[in-house]
Short mmCIF file of C-alpha atoms in Angstrom, two decimals:
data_model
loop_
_atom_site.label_atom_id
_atom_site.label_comp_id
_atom_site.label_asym_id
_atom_site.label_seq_id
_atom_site.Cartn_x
_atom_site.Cartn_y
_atom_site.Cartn_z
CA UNK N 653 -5.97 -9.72 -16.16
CA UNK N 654 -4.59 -6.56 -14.33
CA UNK N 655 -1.05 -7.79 -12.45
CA UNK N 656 2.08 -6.45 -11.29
CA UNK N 657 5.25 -8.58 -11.14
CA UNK N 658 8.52 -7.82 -9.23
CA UNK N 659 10.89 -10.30 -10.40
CA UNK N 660 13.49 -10.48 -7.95
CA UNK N 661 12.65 -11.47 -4.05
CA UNK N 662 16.08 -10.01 -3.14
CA UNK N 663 18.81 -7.15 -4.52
CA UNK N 664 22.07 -7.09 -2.87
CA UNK N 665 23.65 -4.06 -4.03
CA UNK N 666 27.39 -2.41 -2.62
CA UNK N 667 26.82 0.84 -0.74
CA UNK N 668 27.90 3.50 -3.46
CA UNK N 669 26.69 1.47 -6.36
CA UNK N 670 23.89 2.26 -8.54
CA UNK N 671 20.60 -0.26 -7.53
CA UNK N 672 17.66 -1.13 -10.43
CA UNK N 673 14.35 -2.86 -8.71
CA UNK N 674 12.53 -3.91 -11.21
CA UNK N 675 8.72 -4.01 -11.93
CA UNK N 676 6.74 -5.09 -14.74
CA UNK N 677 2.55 -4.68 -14.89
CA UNK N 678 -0.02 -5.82 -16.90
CA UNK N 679 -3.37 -3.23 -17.14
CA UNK N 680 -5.95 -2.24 -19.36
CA UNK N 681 -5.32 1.02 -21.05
CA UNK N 682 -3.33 3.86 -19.20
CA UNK N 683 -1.77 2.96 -16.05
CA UNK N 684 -0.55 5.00 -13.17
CA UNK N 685 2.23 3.77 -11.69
CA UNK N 686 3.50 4.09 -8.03
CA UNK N 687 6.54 2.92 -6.28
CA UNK N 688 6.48 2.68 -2.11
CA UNK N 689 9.15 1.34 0.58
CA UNK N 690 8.07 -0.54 4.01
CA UNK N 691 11.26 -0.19 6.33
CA UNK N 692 11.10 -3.14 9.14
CA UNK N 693 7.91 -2.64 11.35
CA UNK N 694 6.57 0.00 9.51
CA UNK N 695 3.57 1.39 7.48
CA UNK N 696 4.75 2.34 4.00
CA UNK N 697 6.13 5.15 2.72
CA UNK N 698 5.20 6.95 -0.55
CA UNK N 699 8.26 7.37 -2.87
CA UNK N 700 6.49 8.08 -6.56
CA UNK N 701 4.80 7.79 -9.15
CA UNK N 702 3.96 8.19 -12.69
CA UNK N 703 0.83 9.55 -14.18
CA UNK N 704 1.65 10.93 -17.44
CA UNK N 705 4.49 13.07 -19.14
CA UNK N 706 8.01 12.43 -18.08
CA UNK N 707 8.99 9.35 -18.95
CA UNK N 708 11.24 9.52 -16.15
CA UNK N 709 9.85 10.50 -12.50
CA UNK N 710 11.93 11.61 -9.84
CA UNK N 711 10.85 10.55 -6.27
CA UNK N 712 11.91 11.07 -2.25
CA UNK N 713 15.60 9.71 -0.83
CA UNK N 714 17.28 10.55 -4.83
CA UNK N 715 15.07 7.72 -5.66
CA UNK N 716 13.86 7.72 -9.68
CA UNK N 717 12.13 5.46 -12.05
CA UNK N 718 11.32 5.06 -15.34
CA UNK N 719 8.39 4.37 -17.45
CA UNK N 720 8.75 2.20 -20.63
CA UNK N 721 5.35 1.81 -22.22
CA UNK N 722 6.53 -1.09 -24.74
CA UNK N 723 8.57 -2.84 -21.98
CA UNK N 724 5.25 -2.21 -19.47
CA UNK N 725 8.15 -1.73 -16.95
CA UNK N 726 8.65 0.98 -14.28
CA UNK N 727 12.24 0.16 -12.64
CA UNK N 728 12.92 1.92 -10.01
CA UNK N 729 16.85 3.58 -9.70
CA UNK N 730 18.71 5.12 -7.71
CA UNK N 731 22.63 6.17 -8.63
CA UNK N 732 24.26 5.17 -5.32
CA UNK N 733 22.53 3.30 -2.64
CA UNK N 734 23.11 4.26 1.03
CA UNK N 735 22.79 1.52 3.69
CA UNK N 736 20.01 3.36 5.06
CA UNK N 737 18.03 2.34 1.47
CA UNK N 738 17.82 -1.52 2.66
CA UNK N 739 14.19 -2.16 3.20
CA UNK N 740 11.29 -3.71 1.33
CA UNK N 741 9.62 -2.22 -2.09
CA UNK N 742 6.35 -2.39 -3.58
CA UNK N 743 5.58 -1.36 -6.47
CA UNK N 744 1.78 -0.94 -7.49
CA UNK N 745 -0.28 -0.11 -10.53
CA UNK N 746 -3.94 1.98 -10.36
CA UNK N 747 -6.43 -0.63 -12.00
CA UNK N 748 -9.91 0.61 -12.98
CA UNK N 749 -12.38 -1.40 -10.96
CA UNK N 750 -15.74 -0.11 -11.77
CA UNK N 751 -17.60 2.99 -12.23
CA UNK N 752 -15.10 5.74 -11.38
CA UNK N 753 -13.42 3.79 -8.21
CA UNK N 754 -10.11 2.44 -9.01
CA UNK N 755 -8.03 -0.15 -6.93
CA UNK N 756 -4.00 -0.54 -6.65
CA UNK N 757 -2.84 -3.98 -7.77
CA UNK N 758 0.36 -4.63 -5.90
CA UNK N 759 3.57 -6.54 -6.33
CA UNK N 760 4.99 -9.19 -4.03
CA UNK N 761 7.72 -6.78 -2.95
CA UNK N 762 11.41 -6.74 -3.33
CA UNK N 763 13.75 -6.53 -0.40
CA UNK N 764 16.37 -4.78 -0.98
CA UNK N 765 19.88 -5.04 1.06
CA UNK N 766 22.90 -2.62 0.74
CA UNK N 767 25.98 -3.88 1.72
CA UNK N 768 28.68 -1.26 3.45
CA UNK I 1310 0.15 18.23 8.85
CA UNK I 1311 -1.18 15.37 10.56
CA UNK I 1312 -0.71 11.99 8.53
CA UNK I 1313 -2.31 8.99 8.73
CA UNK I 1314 -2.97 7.48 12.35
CA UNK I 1315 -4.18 4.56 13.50
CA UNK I 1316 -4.77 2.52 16.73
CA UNK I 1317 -4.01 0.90 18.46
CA UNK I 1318 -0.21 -0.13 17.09
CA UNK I 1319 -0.30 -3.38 18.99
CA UNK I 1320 -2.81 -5.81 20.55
CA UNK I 1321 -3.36 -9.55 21.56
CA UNK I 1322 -6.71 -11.59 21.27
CA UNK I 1323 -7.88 -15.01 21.75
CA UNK I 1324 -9.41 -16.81 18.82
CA UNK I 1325 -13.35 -16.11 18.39
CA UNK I 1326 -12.97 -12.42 19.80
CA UNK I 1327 -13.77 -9.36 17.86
CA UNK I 1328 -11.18 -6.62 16.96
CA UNK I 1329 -12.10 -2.91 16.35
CA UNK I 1330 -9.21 -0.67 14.60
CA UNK I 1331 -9.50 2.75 14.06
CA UNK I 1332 -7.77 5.45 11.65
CA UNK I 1333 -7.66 9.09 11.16
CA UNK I 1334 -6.96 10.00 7.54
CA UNK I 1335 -4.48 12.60 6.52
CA UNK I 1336 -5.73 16.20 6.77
CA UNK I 1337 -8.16 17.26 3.97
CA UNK I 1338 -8.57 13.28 2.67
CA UNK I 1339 -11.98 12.09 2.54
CA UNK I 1340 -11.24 8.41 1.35
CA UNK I 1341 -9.83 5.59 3.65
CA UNK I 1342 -8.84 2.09 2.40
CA UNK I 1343 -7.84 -0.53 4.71
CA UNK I 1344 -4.98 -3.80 3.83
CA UNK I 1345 -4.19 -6.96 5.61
CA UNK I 1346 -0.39 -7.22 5.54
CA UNK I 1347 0.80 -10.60 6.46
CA UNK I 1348 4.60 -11.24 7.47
CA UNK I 1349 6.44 -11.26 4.19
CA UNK I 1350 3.82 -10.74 1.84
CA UNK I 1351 2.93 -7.49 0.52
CA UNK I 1352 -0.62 -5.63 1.50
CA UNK I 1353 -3.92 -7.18 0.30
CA UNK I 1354 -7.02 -4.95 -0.13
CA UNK I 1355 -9.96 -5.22 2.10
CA UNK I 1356 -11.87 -2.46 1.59
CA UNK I 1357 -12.46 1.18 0.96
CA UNK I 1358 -15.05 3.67 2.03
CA UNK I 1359 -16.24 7.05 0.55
CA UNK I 1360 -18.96 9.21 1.50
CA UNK I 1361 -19.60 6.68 4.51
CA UNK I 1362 -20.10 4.01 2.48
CA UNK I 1363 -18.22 0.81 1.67
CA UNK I 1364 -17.28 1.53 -2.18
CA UNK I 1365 -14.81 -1.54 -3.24
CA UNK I 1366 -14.31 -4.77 -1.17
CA UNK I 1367 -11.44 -7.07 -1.41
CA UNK I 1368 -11.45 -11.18 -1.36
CA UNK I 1369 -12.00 -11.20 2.76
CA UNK I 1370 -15.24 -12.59 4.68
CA UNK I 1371 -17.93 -10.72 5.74
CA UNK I 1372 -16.20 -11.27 9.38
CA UNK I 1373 -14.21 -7.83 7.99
CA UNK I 1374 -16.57 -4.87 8.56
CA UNK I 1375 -15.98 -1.27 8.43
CA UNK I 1376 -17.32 2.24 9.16
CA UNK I 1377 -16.90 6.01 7.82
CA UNK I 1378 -17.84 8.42 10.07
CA UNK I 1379 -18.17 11.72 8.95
CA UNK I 1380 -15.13 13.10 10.18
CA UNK I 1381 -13.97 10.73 7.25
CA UNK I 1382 -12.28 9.24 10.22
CA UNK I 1383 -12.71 4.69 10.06
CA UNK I 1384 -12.91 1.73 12.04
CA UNK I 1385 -12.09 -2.11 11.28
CA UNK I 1386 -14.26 -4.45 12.65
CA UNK I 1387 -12.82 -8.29 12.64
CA UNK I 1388 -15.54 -10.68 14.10
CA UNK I 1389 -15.15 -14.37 15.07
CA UNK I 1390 -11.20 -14.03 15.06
CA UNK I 1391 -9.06 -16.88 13.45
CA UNK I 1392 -5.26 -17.49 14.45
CA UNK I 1393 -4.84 -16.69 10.55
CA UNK I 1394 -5.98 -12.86 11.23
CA UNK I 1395 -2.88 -12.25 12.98
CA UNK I 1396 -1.19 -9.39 10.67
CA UNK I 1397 -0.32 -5.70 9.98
CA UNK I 1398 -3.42 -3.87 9.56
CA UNK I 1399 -2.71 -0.71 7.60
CA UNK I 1400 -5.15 2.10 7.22
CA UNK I 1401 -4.52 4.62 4.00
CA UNK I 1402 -6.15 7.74 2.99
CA UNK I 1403 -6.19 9.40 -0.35
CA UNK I 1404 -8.43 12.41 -1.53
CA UNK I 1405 -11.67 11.33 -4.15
CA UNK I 1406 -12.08 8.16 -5.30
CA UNK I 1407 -9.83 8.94 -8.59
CA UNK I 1408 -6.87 7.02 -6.95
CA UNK I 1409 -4.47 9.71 -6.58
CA UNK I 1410 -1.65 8.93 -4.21
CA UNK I 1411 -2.83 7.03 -1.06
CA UNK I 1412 -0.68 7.62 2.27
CA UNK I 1413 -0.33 4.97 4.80
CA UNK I 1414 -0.21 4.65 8.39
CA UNK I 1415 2.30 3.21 10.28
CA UNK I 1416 -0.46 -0.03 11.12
CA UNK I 1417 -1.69 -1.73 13.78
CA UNK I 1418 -0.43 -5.25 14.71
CA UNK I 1419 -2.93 -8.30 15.80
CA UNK I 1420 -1.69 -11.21 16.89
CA UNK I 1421 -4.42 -14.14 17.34
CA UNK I 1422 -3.96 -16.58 20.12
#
């Protein structure tokens, strides 16, 4: 079964210290990977993804994350977290439905709070 | 560039009414997939329409409906409303039906009463 897991509810991270949100998926073959962050009362935001190459993808806000195929994990980094990163983060995975239509399976979302 | 936009951002209904949401897609995207978001929990798929047609459908009752027009621009259609339809609807648009990136709106917010 296709599935995306986001471990942690919450991350409380020090302004100026490096943050990790983790995500782990399970997919059939290849997956594309996407990372995206919902500030309060908003739509969400596109941050990145990964499709293939770089192990390592480098998104909006300094944001990064990287792949590991054998962990099936796409953490998403950043060095040093600004207040202004608190908000909530999805991560999602591109599953192949049927015929050439594909669907995102997404995570439960982490929220994430910097602390000044 | 125009992103995605949707309407309206907040409305009321009583239980048993029928809701109609619309979104614009971002410029030069022909595909538009619409997700419940309820408070706290992260977006589940309803639907998504290509080519004016409904091409993948989520776990929700047939009281969700949709339309494409050819503008690519989409409506939301919730009949017989429940107090459990209260939620962020969010409309997002991607190009083809290859899933590259899909961009959101900034939602529209029913609350049932």
């Amino acid at each position: 079964a296709q599935s995306v897991a986001q471990p942690e509810d919450q991350v409380n991270v020090a302004e100026g210290n490096p943050l990790t949100v983790k995500c782990t998926y399970s997919v059939s073959g290849n997956p594309y990977l996407f990372w995206y962050v919902q500030y309060p009362n908003r739509g969400l935001q596109f941050l990145l993804k990964y499709i293939t190459g770089d192990n390592l993808v480098k998104g909006s806000y300094g944001f990064e994350a990287e792949f590991n195929k054998s962990q099936t994990s796409f953490h998403l980094k950043k060095p040093s977290a600004l207040v202004s990163d608190s908000a909530l983060y999805f991560c999602a995975v591109r599953e192949k439905s049927f015929g050439s239509n594909y669907q995102l399976i997404w995570g439960a979302g982490t929220k994430l709070i910097i602390k000044p | 560039d125009a992103g995605v936009t949707q309407s309206p951002t907040h409305l009321i209904k009583t239980r048993g009414q029928q809701v109609t949401l619309r979104c614009s897609p971002k410029s030069g995207h022909d595909t538009v997939s619409w997700y419940q978001q309820a408070l706290g929990q992260g977006p589940q798929f309803i639907f998504q329409y290509y080519e004016e047609e409904e091409r993948q459908r989520g776990n929700f009752p047939d009281r969700f409906s949709g339309h494409q027009y050819p503008n690519y621009s989409s409506e939301l259609n919730v009949n017989a409303l429940l107090l459990g339809d209260s939620a962020l609807y969010l409309c997002a648009s991607s190009l083809e039906l290859s899933g590259n990136t899909i961009y959101f709106g900034e939602g529209s917010w029913l609350t049932v009463v």
